[in-house]
Coordinates of C-alpha atoms in Angstrom, one line a residue:
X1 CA -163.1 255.1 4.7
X2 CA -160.3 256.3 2.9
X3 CA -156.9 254.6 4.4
X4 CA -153.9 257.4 5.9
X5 CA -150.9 258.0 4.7
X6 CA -148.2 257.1 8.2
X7 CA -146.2 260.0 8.6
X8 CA -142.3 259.1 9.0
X9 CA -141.6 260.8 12.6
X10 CA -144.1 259.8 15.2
X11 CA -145.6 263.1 16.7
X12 CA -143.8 264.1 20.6
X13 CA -145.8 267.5 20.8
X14 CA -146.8 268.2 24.3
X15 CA -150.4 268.7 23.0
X16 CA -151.8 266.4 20.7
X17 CA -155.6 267.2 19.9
X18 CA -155.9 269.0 22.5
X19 CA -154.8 267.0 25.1
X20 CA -151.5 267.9 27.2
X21 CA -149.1 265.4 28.1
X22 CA -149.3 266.5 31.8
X23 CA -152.8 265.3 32.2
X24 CA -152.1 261.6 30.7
X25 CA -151.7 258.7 32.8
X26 CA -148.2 258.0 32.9
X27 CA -148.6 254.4 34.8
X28 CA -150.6 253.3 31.1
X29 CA -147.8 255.0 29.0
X30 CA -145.1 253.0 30.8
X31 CA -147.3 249.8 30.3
X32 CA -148.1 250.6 26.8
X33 CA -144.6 251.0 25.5
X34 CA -143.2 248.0 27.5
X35 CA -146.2 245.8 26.0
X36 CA -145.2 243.7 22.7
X37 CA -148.6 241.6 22.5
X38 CA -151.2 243.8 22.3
X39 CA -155.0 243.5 21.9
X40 CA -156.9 246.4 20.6
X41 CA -160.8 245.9 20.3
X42 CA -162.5 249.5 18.4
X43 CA -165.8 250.3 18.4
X44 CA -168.5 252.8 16.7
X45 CA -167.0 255.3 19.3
X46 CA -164.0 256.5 17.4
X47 CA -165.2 256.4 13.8
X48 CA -168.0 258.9 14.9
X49 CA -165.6 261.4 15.3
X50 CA -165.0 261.2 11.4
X51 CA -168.7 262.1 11.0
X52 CA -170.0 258.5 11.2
X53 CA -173.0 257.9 13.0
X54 CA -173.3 255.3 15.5
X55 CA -176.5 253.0 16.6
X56 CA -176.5 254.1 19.9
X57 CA -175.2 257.8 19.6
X58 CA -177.6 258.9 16.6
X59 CA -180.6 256.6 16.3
X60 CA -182.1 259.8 14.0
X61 CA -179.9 259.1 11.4
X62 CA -181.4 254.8 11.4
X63 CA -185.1 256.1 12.3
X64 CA -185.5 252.9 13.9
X65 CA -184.6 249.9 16.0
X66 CA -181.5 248.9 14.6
X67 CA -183.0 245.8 15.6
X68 CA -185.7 246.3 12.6
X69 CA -182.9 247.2 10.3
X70 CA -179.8 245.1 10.7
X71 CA -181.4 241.9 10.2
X72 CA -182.1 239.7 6.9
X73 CA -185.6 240.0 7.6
X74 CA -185.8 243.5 7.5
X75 CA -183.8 243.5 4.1
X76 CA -186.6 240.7 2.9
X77 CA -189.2 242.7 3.8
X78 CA -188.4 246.2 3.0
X79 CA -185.1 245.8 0.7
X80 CA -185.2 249.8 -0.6
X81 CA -185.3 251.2 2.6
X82 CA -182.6 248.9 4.7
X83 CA -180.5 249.0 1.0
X84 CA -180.7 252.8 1.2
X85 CA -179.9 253.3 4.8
X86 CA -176.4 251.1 4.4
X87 CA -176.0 253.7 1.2
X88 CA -176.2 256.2 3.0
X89 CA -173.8 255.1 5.8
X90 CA -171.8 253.7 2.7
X91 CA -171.6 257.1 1.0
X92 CA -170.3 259.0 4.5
X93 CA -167.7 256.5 4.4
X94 CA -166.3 256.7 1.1
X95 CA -165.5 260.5 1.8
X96 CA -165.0 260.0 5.7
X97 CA -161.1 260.9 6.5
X98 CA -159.6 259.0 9.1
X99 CA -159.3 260.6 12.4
X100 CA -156.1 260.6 15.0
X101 CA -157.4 257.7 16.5
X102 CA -157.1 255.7 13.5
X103 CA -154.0 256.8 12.1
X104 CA -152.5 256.3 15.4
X105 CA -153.8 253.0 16.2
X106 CA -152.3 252.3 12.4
X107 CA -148.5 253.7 14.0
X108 CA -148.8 251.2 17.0
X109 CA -149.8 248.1 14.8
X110 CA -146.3 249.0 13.1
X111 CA -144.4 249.6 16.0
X112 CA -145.4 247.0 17.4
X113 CA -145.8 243.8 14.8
X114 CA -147.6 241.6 17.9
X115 CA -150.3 244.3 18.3
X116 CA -153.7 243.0 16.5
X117 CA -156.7 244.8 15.9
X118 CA -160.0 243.4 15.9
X119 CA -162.9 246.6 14.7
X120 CA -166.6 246.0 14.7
X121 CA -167.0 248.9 13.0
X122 CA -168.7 248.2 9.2
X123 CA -166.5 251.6 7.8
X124 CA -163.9 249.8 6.0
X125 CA -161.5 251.6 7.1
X126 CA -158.0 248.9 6.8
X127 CA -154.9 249.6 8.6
X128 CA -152.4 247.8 10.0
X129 CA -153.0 244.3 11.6
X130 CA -156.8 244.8 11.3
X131 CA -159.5 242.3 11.8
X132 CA -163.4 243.3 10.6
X133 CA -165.2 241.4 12.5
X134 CA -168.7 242.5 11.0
X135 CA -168.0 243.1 7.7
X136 CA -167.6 246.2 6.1
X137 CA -170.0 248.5 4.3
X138 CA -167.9 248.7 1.5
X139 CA -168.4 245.0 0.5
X140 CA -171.6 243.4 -1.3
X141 CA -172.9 239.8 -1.7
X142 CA -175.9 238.1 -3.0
X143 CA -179.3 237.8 -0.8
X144 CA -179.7 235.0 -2.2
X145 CA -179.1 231.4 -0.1
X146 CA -178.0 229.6 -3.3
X147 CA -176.1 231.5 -4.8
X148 CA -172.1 233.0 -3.1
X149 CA -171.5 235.8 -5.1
X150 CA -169.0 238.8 -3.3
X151 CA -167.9 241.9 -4.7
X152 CA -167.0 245.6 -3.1
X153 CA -169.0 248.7 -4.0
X154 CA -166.4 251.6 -4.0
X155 CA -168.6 254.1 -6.3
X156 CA -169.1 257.4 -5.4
X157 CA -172.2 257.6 -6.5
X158 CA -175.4 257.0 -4.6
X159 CA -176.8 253.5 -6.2
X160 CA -180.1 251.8 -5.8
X161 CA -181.1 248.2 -5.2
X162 CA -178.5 246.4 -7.3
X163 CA -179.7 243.2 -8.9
X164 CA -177.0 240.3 -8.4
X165 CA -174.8 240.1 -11.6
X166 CA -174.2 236.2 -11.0
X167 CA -177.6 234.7 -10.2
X168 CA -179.5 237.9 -11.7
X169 CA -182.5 236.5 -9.9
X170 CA -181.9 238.4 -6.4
X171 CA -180.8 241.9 -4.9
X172 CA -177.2 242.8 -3.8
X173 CA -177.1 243.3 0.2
X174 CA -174.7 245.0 2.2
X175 CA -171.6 242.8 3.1
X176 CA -172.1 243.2 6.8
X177 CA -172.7 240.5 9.7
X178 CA -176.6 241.1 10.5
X179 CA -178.2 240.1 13.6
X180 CA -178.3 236.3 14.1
X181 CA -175.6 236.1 11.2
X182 CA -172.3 233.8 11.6
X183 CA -169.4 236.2 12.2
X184 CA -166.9 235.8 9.5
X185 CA -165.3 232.2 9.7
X186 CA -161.9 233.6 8.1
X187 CA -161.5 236.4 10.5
X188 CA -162.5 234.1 13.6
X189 CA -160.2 231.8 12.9
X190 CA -157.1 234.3 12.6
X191 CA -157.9 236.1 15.8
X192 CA -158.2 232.6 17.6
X193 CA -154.8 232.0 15.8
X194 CA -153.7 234.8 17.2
X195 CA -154.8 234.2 20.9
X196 CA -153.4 231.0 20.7
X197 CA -150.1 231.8 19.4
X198 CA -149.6 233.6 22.7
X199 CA -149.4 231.9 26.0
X200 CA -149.2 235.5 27.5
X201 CA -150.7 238.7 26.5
X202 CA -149.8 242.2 27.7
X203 CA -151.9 244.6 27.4
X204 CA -155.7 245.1 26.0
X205 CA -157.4 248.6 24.5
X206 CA -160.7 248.7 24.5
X207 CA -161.6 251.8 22.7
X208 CA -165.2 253.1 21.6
X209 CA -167.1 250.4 22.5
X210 CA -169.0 249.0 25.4
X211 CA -169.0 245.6 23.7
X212 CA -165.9 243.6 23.9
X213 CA -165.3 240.1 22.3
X214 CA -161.7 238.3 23.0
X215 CA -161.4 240.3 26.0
X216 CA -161.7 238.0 28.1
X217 CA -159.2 235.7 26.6
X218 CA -157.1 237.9 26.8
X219 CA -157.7 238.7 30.0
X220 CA -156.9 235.4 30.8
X221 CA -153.8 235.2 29.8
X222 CA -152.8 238.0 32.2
X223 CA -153.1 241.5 30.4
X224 CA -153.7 244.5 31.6
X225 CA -156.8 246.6 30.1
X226 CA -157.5 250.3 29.4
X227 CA -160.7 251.8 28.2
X228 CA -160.9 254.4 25.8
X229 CA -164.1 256.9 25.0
X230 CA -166.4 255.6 28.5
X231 CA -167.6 259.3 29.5
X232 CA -168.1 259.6 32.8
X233 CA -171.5 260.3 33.3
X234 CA -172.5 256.7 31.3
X235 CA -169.6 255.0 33.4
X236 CA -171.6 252.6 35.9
X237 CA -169.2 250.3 36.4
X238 CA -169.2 248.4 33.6
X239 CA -165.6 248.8 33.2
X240 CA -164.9 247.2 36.5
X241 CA -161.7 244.9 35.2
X242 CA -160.2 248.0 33.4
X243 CA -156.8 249.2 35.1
X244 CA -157.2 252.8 33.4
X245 CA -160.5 254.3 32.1
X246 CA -159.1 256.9 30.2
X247 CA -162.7 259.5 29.7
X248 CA -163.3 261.8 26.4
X249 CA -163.1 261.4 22.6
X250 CA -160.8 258.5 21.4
X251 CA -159.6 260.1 18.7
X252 CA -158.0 262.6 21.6
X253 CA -156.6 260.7 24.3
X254 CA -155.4 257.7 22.2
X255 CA -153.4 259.3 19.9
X256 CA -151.5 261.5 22.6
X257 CA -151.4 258.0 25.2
X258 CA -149.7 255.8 22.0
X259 CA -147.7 258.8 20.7
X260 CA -146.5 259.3 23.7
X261 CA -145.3 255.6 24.8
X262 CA -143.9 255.2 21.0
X263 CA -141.1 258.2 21.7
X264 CA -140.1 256.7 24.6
X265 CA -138.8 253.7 22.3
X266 CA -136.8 256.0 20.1

């Protein structure tokens, strides 16, 4: 995904995609712009609204367990079709514009240089203080187990099975975290840095996503959590530590909740 461009000014509209200022939670503005240590966790939920299809929200678009997909033994098995799938996803990326959400998740990682971001989305999208924690689409390596070539894939056009240009023996696979995969050890160890280099922690966002790793460190360490993009016929409590559940499209409410807290600084 393409990275934005920060406008100068942050935006103090009293409707920001929609969403008036009236209806926001004011308690979570206050929080937010006190907050200096900030963890924001983003999911599948707010890239979709830049036309990228989610595992849960448009299983059409996989035509099948993503279970059968996102795995090295799918790739083994099948390599054209799990290749052409990522391609595809791949392909939506390249052109995919960042959405409010992103671009103000990008202002709050500069207004606030404590705030850390930690995506499982695969998009590529890179902004701010931004941990991919599953890869990104973007990125290729070797299928092969003896051989550690990486390399990104940025072309526009639509490419087939790719044969490895270092070992030339094996196929190129997507550079994502697959099911039963280690998660990055680089980007693991600078979010634990991170966790560690604060004994407390102000505030979490938990936004698009219903899975949320280093929560509950954070947590622990006494912040305060608000969760973005839960609609409220799927809510079953699953939220239950939240201390705002803040319902709709991310790339809505988030933008008009941080734009909101950030003028109050200025």
């Amino acid at each position: 995904m393409a990275d934005c461009d920060l406008p100068q000014i942050f935006a103090t509209s009293l409707n920001i995609g929609g969403i008036t200022m009236s209806g926001l939670p004011e308690e979570l503005i206050q929080y937010l712009r006190a907050s200096k240590s900030i963890l924001v966790v983003v999911g599948a939920g707010l890239s979709r609204s830049s036309g990228l299809p989610t595992f849960r929200e448009d299983p059409e678009f996989w035509g099948r367990p993503i279970q059968q997909i996102a795995s090295r033994n799918a790739f083994n098995e099948d390599p054209a079709t799990v290749w052409g799938l990522y391609e595809h996803l791949r392909q939506l990326a390249i052109n995919a514009v960042p959405n409010e959400g992103h671009v103000a998740l990008a202002h709050l990682s500069q207004a606030k240089p404590s705030c850390l971001t930690v995506t499982q989305n695969i998009d590529g999208y890179e902004a701010g203080m931004l941990q991919a924690l599953h890869g990104s689409v973007l990125d290729v390596r070797c299928a092969g187990d003896g051989c550690d070539y990486r390399g990104r894939n940025v072309d526009r056009q639509i490419s087939g099975l790719i044969w490895c240009p270092a070992c030339k023996t094996t196929y190129l696979r997507p550079g994502v975290v697959w099911f039963g995969e280690r998660l990055p050890p680089v980007v693991v160890d600078q979010i634990e840095v991170w966790l560690e280099s604060h004994d407390c922690i102000d505030m979490v966002l938990v936004v698009g996503t219903d899975r949320t790793p280093y929560v509950c460190d954070a947590l622990a360490k006494g912040a305060k959590m608000a969760w973005f993009n839960i609609m409220e016929d799927d809510w079953d409590g699953a939220t239950g530590d939240a201390d705002w559940v803040v319902n709709g499209d991310a790339a809505r409410t988030l933008p008009a909740i941080i734009y909101q807290a950030l003028a109050g600084e200025h």
